Short mmCIF file of C-alpha atoms and ligand atoms in Angstrom, two decimals:
data_model
loop_
_atom_site.label_atom_id
_atom_site.label_comp_id
_atom_site.label_asym_id
_atom_site.label_seq_id
_atom_site.Cartn_x
_atom_site.Cartn_y
_atom_site.Cartn_z
CA MET A 155 5.09 16.15 -26.82
CA PRO A 156 7.79 13.94 -28.30
CA SER A 157 7.53 10.03 -28.30
CA HIS A 158 9.43 9.51 -25.08
CA LEU A 159 8.97 11.15 -21.72
CA LEU A 160 12.64 11.52 -20.51
CA SER A 161 12.77 14.85 -18.84
CA VAL A 162 10.51 17.74 -18.17
CA ASP A 163 12.75 19.69 -20.46
CA SER A 164 10.80 18.40 -23.36
CA LEU A 165 7.37 19.85 -22.10
CA SER A 166 6.00 23.26 -22.87
CA ARG A 167 3.35 24.79 -20.69
CA ASP A 168 0.79 23.84 -23.36
CA ALA A 169 1.95 20.30 -23.24
CA VAL A 170 1.56 20.29 -19.34
CA ASP A 171 -1.93 21.75 -19.67
CA HIS A 172 -2.79 19.14 -22.26
CA LEU A 173 -1.74 16.29 -20.07
CA ILE A 174 -3.60 17.82 -17.22
CA ARG A 175 -6.94 17.87 -19.26
CA ILE A 176 -6.37 14.27 -20.29
CA ALA A 177 -5.83 13.33 -16.58
CA GLU A 178 -9.08 14.95 -15.68
CA ARG A 179 -10.90 12.80 -18.22
CA MET A 180 -9.11 9.69 -16.65
CA GLU A 181 -10.56 10.43 -13.19
CA PRO A 182 -13.74 8.40 -13.48
CA ILE A 183 -11.55 5.37 -14.39
CA ALA A 184 -8.78 6.07 -11.80
CA GLN A 185 -11.64 6.32 -9.09
CA ARG A 186 -13.06 3.17 -10.28
CA ARG A 187 -16.30 4.38 -11.51
CA LYS A 188 -15.76 3.48 -15.10
CA VAL A 189 -13.74 0.98 -17.09
CA THR A 190 -12.12 1.32 -20.54
CA ARG A 191 -10.24 -1.04 -22.78
CA VAL A 192 -8.52 1.36 -25.12
CA LEU A 193 -5.16 -0.25 -24.71
CA GLU A 194 -6.45 -3.89 -24.94
CA GLY A 195 -3.75 -5.95 -26.49
CA ALA A 196 -0.87 -3.59 -25.56
CA VAL A 197 1.97 -4.56 -23.30
CA LEU A 198 4.02 -2.40 -20.97
CA GLY A 199 7.47 -3.35 -20.01
CA ASN A 200 8.25 -2.06 -16.41
CA LEU A 201 12.08 -2.17 -15.74
CA PHE A 202 12.96 -1.05 -12.31
CA PHE A 203 16.63 -1.36 -11.39
CA GLU A 204 16.16 0.71 -8.09
CA ALA A 205 13.73 0.44 -5.23
CA SER A 206 10.19 1.51 -5.91
CA THR A 207 6.71 1.06 -4.59
CA ARG A 208 4.49 3.93 -5.96
CA THR A 209 6.01 4.58 -9.41
CA ARG A 210 6.22 0.81 -10.35
CA ILE A 211 2.83 -0.26 -9.13
CA SER A 212 1.06 3.01 -10.29
CA PHE A 213 2.42 2.87 -13.77
CA ASN A 214 1.52 -0.84 -13.73
CA ALA A 215 -2.10 -0.09 -12.49
CA ALA A 216 -2.48 2.86 -14.95
CA PHE A 217 -1.72 0.65 -17.92
CA CYS A 218 -3.99 -2.06 -16.65
CA ARG A 219 -6.85 0.46 -16.15
CA LEU A 220 -6.46 1.43 -19.75
CA GLY A 221 -7.01 -2.24 -20.73
CA GLY A 222 -3.29 -3.16 -21.26
CA SER A 223 -1.09 -5.86 -19.65
CA VAL A 224 2.26 -5.44 -17.97
CA CYS A 225 5.52 -7.50 -17.87
CA ASP A 226 8.10 -6.41 -15.34
CA THR A 227 11.52 -6.95 -13.90
CA THR A 228 12.93 -5.65 -10.64
CA GLY A 229 16.66 -5.25 -9.71
CA PHE A 230 19.84 -6.00 -11.71
CA THR A 231 20.24 -9.49 -10.08
CA PHE A 232 17.56 -11.10 -12.15
CA SER A 233 18.13 -9.12 -15.42
CA SER A 234 20.71 -9.74 -18.12
CA MET A 235 22.46 -6.53 -17.06
CA ALA A 236 23.95 -8.65 -14.32
CA LYS A 237 25.64 -10.66 -17.16
CA GLY A 238 27.01 -7.54 -18.59
CA GLU A 239 24.39 -6.59 -21.18
CA SER A 240 24.44 -2.96 -22.32
CA LEU A 241 21.56 -0.57 -22.13
CA TYR A 242 21.53 -0.47 -25.97
CA ASP A 243 21.13 -4.25 -26.28
CA THR A 244 18.51 -4.51 -23.61
CA SER A 245 16.55 -1.64 -25.17
CA ARG A 246 16.50 -3.09 -28.67
CA VAL A 247 15.35 -6.41 -27.23
CA MET A 248 12.63 -4.95 -25.07
CA GLY A 249 11.34 -2.87 -28.00
CA GLY A 250 10.46 -6.06 -29.81
CA TYR A 251 8.51 -7.37 -26.85
CA VAL A 252 6.41 -4.55 -25.64
CA ASP A 253 4.55 -1.35 -26.76
CA ALA A 254 5.82 1.00 -24.09
CA ILE A 255 8.71 0.95 -21.44
CA VAL A 256 9.01 2.56 -18.08
CA MET A 257 12.51 2.40 -16.73
CA ARG A 258 14.06 3.40 -13.46
CA HIS A 259 17.88 3.18 -13.08
CA PRO A 260 20.45 4.45 -10.55
CA GLU A 261 22.50 6.38 -12.99
CA GLN A 262 21.67 9.85 -14.32
CA GLY A 263 21.24 9.96 -17.98
CA SER A 264 20.74 6.09 -18.36
CA VAL A 265 17.05 6.23 -19.26
CA ALA A 266 17.83 8.61 -22.20
CA GLU A 267 20.69 6.35 -23.31
CA PHE A 268 18.36 3.41 -23.28
CA ALA A 269 15.65 5.38 -25.15
CA GLU A 270 18.12 6.05 -28.07
CA ALA A 271 18.00 2.37 -29.07
CA THR A 272 14.16 1.98 -29.42
CA GLN A 273 11.21 3.34 -31.25
CA VAL A 274 8.85 2.31 -28.46
CA PRO A 275 7.84 5.16 -26.15
CA VAL A 276 10.10 5.12 -23.14
CA ILE A 277 9.23 6.93 -19.84
CA ASN A 278 11.78 7.91 -17.32
CA GLY A 279 10.76 6.50 -13.99
CA GLY A 280 13.70 8.13 -12.19
CA ASP A 281 17.33 8.23 -13.22
CA GLY A 282 19.49 8.44 -10.15
CA PRO A 283 19.51 12.04 -8.98
CA GLY A 284 18.50 13.20 -12.44
CA GLU A 285 14.81 13.51 -13.02
CA HIS A 286 11.45 12.03 -12.33
CA PRO A 287 9.11 13.69 -14.92
CA SER A 288 6.00 11.74 -14.19
CA GLN A 289 6.26 12.59 -10.55
CA ALA A 290 6.51 16.34 -11.39
CA LEU A 291 3.45 15.99 -13.63
CA LEU A 292 1.43 14.48 -10.98
CA ASP A 293 2.68 16.96 -8.49
CA VAL A 294 1.71 19.99 -10.64
CA TYR A 295 -1.66 18.21 -11.25
CA THR A 296 -2.20 17.80 -7.40
CA ILE A 297 -1.22 21.61 -6.97
CA THR A 298 -3.66 22.67 -9.61
CA LYS A 299 -6.49 20.53 -8.08
CA GLU A 300 -5.78 21.67 -4.48
CA PHE A 301 -5.66 25.39 -5.58
CA ALA A 302 -8.98 24.93 -7.30
CA ARG A 303 -10.50 23.14 -4.29
CA LEU A 304 -9.36 26.00 -2.11
CA GLY A 305 -10.41 28.68 -4.54
CA LYS A 306 -6.88 30.09 -4.72
CA PRO A 307 -5.09 31.37 -7.86
CA LEU A 308 -1.76 29.61 -8.60
CA ALA A 309 -0.22 32.81 -9.88
CA GLY A 310 1.76 34.37 -7.25
CA ALA A 311 1.72 31.28 -4.99
CA HIS A 312 4.40 30.64 -2.44
CA LEU A 313 5.97 27.16 -2.43
CA LEU A 314 8.46 25.89 0.14
CA LEU A 315 10.63 23.04 -0.80
CA THR A 316 12.56 21.24 1.94
CA GLY A 317 14.79 18.28 2.66
CA ASP A 318 17.31 16.89 0.18
CA LEU A 319 17.17 19.30 -2.69
CA LYS A 320 20.56 18.10 -4.05
CA TYR A 321 19.95 14.50 -4.79
CA GLY A 322 16.02 14.68 -4.83
CA ARG A 323 15.11 14.06 -8.43
CA THR A 324 11.50 14.94 -7.77
CA VAL A 325 12.30 18.53 -6.85
CA HIS A 326 14.70 18.88 -9.78
CA SER A 327 11.83 18.05 -12.19
CA LEU A 328 9.29 19.97 -10.12
CA VAL A 329 11.15 23.22 -10.09
CA LYS A 330 11.63 23.07 -13.85
CA LEU A 331 7.96 22.41 -14.48
CA LEU A 332 6.83 25.16 -12.02
CA SER A 333 9.15 27.62 -13.85
CA LEU A 334 6.72 27.36 -16.91
CA TYR A 335 3.88 28.84 -14.72
CA GLU A 336 2.97 32.44 -14.01
CA PRO A 337 5.46 34.01 -11.59
CA LEU A 338 5.80 32.21 -8.20
CA ARG A 339 7.74 32.53 -5.12
CA ILE A 340 9.82 29.46 -4.21
CA THR A 341 11.72 29.07 -0.94
CA LEU A 342 14.25 26.35 -0.61
CA VAL A 343 15.16 24.96 2.86
CA SER A 344 17.88 22.24 2.98
CA PRO A 345 20.67 21.18 5.29
CA PRO A 346 24.30 22.33 4.42
CA GLY A 347 25.59 20.19 1.47
CA LEU A 348 22.05 19.18 0.34
CA GLU A 349 21.17 22.39 -1.50
CA MET A 350 19.38 22.68 -4.82
CA PRO A 351 21.95 22.66 -7.80
CA GLN A 352 22.75 26.18 -8.76
CA HIS A 353 22.00 25.75 -12.39
CA LEU A 354 18.33 24.92 -11.48
CA ILE A 355 18.10 28.00 -9.14
CA ASP A 356 19.31 30.13 -11.97
CA LEU A 357 16.95 28.60 -14.50
CA VAL A 358 14.00 29.33 -12.14
CA ALA A 359 15.06 32.93 -11.46
CA SER A 360 15.71 33.51 -15.15
CA ARG A 361 12.08 32.71 -15.86
CA GLY A 362 10.88 35.57 -13.53
CA HIS A 363 10.27 33.69 -10.28
CA ARG A 364 11.34 34.88 -6.94
CA ILE A 365 13.54 32.00 -5.52
CA GLU A 366 15.14 32.26 -1.98
CA THR A 367 16.97 30.02 0.32
CA ARG A 368 16.60 29.48 4.14
CA LEU A 369 18.72 27.44 6.53
CA ASN A 370 15.95 25.81 8.53
CA LEU A 371 12.20 25.96 9.16
CA ALA A 372 12.70 28.14 12.41
CA GLU A 373 10.66 31.14 11.35
CA SER A 374 7.13 32.09 10.28
CA PHE A 375 5.93 30.78 6.89
CA ASP A 376 2.36 31.94 7.20
CA ASP A 377 2.08 33.00 3.55
CA VAL A 378 3.29 29.64 2.26
CA ASP A 379 0.61 27.84 0.09
CA VAL A 380 2.45 24.52 -0.42
CA ILE A 381 5.07 22.67 1.57
CA TYR A 382 6.93 20.07 -0.46
CA ALA A 383 8.90 17.91 1.91
CA THR A 384 11.51 15.32 0.69
CA ARG A 385 13.48 12.41 2.12
CA ILE A 386 17.23 12.45 2.56
CA GLN A 387 18.47 10.39 -0.50
CA ARG A 388 21.11 8.60 1.63
CA GLU A 389 21.62 5.93 -1.14
CA ARG A 390 23.06 8.58 -3.36
CA PHE A 391 25.63 10.02 -0.94
CA THR A 392 29.33 9.88 -1.62
CA ALA A 393 31.55 8.31 1.06
CA GLU A 394 32.51 11.76 2.22
CA MET A 395 28.89 12.79 2.56
CA THR A 396 27.98 9.66 4.43
CA GLU A 397 30.62 10.56 7.04
CA SER A 398 29.66 14.11 7.42
CA PHE A 399 25.94 13.99 7.35
CA THR A 400 24.14 12.19 10.21
CA GLU A 401 20.35 13.00 10.14
CA LEU A 402 18.02 15.82 9.56
CA THR A 403 17.90 17.87 12.60
CA ALA A 404 14.60 18.58 14.48
CA ASP A 405 14.39 22.15 12.99
CA PHE A 406 13.63 20.56 9.66
CA VAL A 407 10.50 18.62 10.75
CA VAL A 408 7.15 19.43 9.13
CA ASP A 409 4.56 18.27 11.78
CA ARG A 410 1.25 19.43 13.19
CA GLY A 411 2.97 21.86 15.60
CA PHE A 412 4.94 23.46 12.87
CA LEU A 413 1.85 23.98 10.67
CA ASP A 414 -0.26 25.27 13.47
CA ARG A 415 2.33 27.63 14.78
CA ARG A 416 4.11 28.86 11.62
CA CYS A 417 1.75 28.21 8.54
CA SER A 418 -1.65 29.26 7.51
CA PRO A 419 -4.69 27.02 7.94
CA THR A 420 -4.87 26.46 4.20
CA THR A 421 -1.17 25.48 3.73
CA ILE A 422 -1.04 22.05 2.03
CA VAL A 423 1.78 19.57 2.58
CA MET A 424 3.00 17.27 -0.20
CA HIS A 425 5.91 14.86 -0.34
CA PRO A 426 6.77 12.41 -3.16
CA LEU A 427 7.12 9.54 -0.64
CA PRO A 428 8.37 7.35 0.83
CA ARG A 429 8.60 9.47 3.97
CA ASP A 430 11.21 7.90 6.37
CA SER A 431 9.17 7.08 9.43
CA ARG A 432 11.93 5.64 11.42
CA PRO A 433 12.75 7.32 14.81
CA GLY A 434 15.26 10.13 14.46
CA ALA A 435 14.83 10.52 10.69
CA ASN A 436 12.99 13.85 11.12
CA ASP A 437 11.10 13.38 7.77
CA LEU A 438 7.52 14.57 7.39
CA SER A 439 5.71 13.62 10.61
CA THR A 440 3.06 10.94 10.77
CA ASP A 441 1.24 13.16 13.41
CA LEU A 442 -0.53 14.82 10.42
CA ASN A 443 -2.15 11.67 9.26
CA GLY A 444 -5.89 12.45 8.79
CA ASP A 445 -5.34 16.24 8.79
CA PRO A 446 -6.88 17.60 5.57
CA ARG A 447 -3.71 19.87 5.10
CA LEU A 448 -1.80 16.78 4.43
CA ALA A 449 -2.21 16.17 0.64
CA ILE A 450 0.21 13.21 0.30
CA PHE A 451 -2.38 10.62 -0.21
CA ARG A 452 -4.37 12.73 -2.74
CA GLN A 453 -0.98 13.27 -4.37
CA THR A 454 -0.39 9.53 -4.72
CA ASP A 455 -3.95 9.04 -5.93
CA ASN A 456 -3.37 11.66 -8.64
CA GLY A 457 -0.49 9.53 -9.87
CA ILE A 458 -3.02 7.09 -11.61
CA PRO A 459 -4.89 9.61 -13.79
CA MET A 460 -1.75 11.44 -14.68
CA ARG A 461 0.17 8.28 -15.64
CA MET A 462 -2.83 7.03 -17.60
CA ALA A 463 -2.78 10.43 -19.37
CA ILE A 464 0.89 9.93 -20.21
CA PHE A 465 0.29 6.54 -21.69
CA ALA A 466 -2.79 7.60 -23.54
CA HIS A 467 -0.95 10.54 -25.05
CA LEU A 468 2.23 8.60 -26.01
CA LEU A 469 0.24 5.67 -27.44
CA GLN A 470 -2.17 8.10 -29.22
CA VAL A 471 -5.44 6.72 -27.75
CA GLU A 472 -6.47 9.97 -25.99
CA GLY A 473 -9.33 10.53 -28.50
CA LEU A 474 -10.83 7.02 -27.98
CA ILE A 475 -11.16 7.11 -24.06
CA GLU A 476 -14.81 8.14 -23.75
CA LYS A 477 -15.94 5.85 -26.73
CA ASP A 478 -15.31 2.82 -24.76
CA LEU A 479 -16.36 3.57 -21.14
CA ARG A 480 -18.49 1.06 -19.08
CA ASP A 481 -19.57 1.00 -15.33
CA VAL A 482 -17.41 -0.87 -12.91
CA GLY A 483 -18.95 -4.22 -11.84
CA TRP A 484 -17.27 -4.59 -8.46
CA PHE A 485 -17.47 -3.08 -5.02
CA VAL A 486 -15.51 0.14 -4.63
CA PRO A 487 -15.33 1.95 -1.26
CA PRO A 488 -16.48 5.60 -0.88
CA SER A 489 -12.83 6.65 -0.06
CA PHE A 490 -9.61 4.67 -0.49
CA GLY A 491 -8.15 5.49 3.03
CA VAL A 492 -9.61 5.05 6.46
CA ASP A 493 -8.82 8.69 7.49
CA ASP A 494 -9.17 10.52 4.17
CA ALA A 495 -10.56 14.06 4.30
CA THR A 496 -14.24 14.19 3.12
CA PHE A 497 -13.34 15.82 -0.10
CA GLN A 498 -10.79 12.99 -1.06
CA GLY A 499 -11.30 12.10 -4.59
CA SER A 500 -14.33 14.42 -5.15
CA GLY A 501 -12.41 17.33 -6.11
CA SER A 502 -14.59 19.72 -4.07
CA ALA A 503 -14.15 20.94 -0.43
N1 LIG B 314 9.94 8.16 -4.75
C1 LIG B 314 10.70 9.25 -5.17
C2 LIG B 314 11.86 8.97 -6.16
O1 LIG B 314 11.88 7.88 -6.53
C3 LIG B 314 11.26 10.03 -3.92
C4 LIG B 314 12.21 9.21 -3.04
O2 LIG B 314 12.61 8.12 -3.25
O3 LIG B 314 12.59 9.86 -1.91
O4 LIG B 314 12.65 9.72 -6.45
#
């Protein structure tokens, strides 16, 4: 793996498997059973120029759980970019202050441009509609864990991706990463105008996968293993799109009724989050909360060990993790959520 993580294009299947193995070793720390200090003294710069809860906090927590410290800035208003500073200058300056950088920016390609001016590892935390490589890695980590829990092979699995497949950077990174796996079946369901870019469909097909499109969810999907729902990325719409597109219609809703009627009892539901829970948004329904098929909070929990793995690998401390482990000294609840499925965190059904 190179010294930055800017796109999943830089990852081979071996590199993904390697990161998954490191993430597995991070689980005792992520689940707050063990403490390590391998990054003691190291400082992370977390630069977020777009809204974020999960990515910013989980990169921050992952670095802290490795023993490092974090400095961060949020939004353009309080950064020197508001005074016209270039990505080059900001990057060169930050490289002198911190040991690793996570950056999110509204423009596609901006994080790669930023990374050109520093030798310090840079991780793309989302560049406009471009990519979100750490999300795709934690998604693939989640899929492999869920399939292991259910005793299903990943080869030949059927994944259904729905929602905003045009502007959703998580699905862009995810399909590229999935294309490195044994042949899969991928069904894409999006409203008109929000389809997956054709070059990504072609890439997946050229790697031997079966990729199909559907207009809505109004049919049986009883052989689907994974539903990956996404939010409409309204903030990326052109003026024309804003005028022509109102809301997701009800035939895109993934809810308990859809799962019970049209899917199998072992279909799992993922979403990069946030889900838009406002009335009429028709995003992933909250009526699935507490249902073991809803994997979204296991997915967010998996973000910590995977992001720890990314840091450990980029900062070359992956060989030191076990040398330094201690038991935690504080109270940790048996599960993190009030309605988590019993297997939450344990990795077994
Ligand atoms: N959190 C994800 C992202 O930053 C998904 C989303 O915002 O809908 O891309």
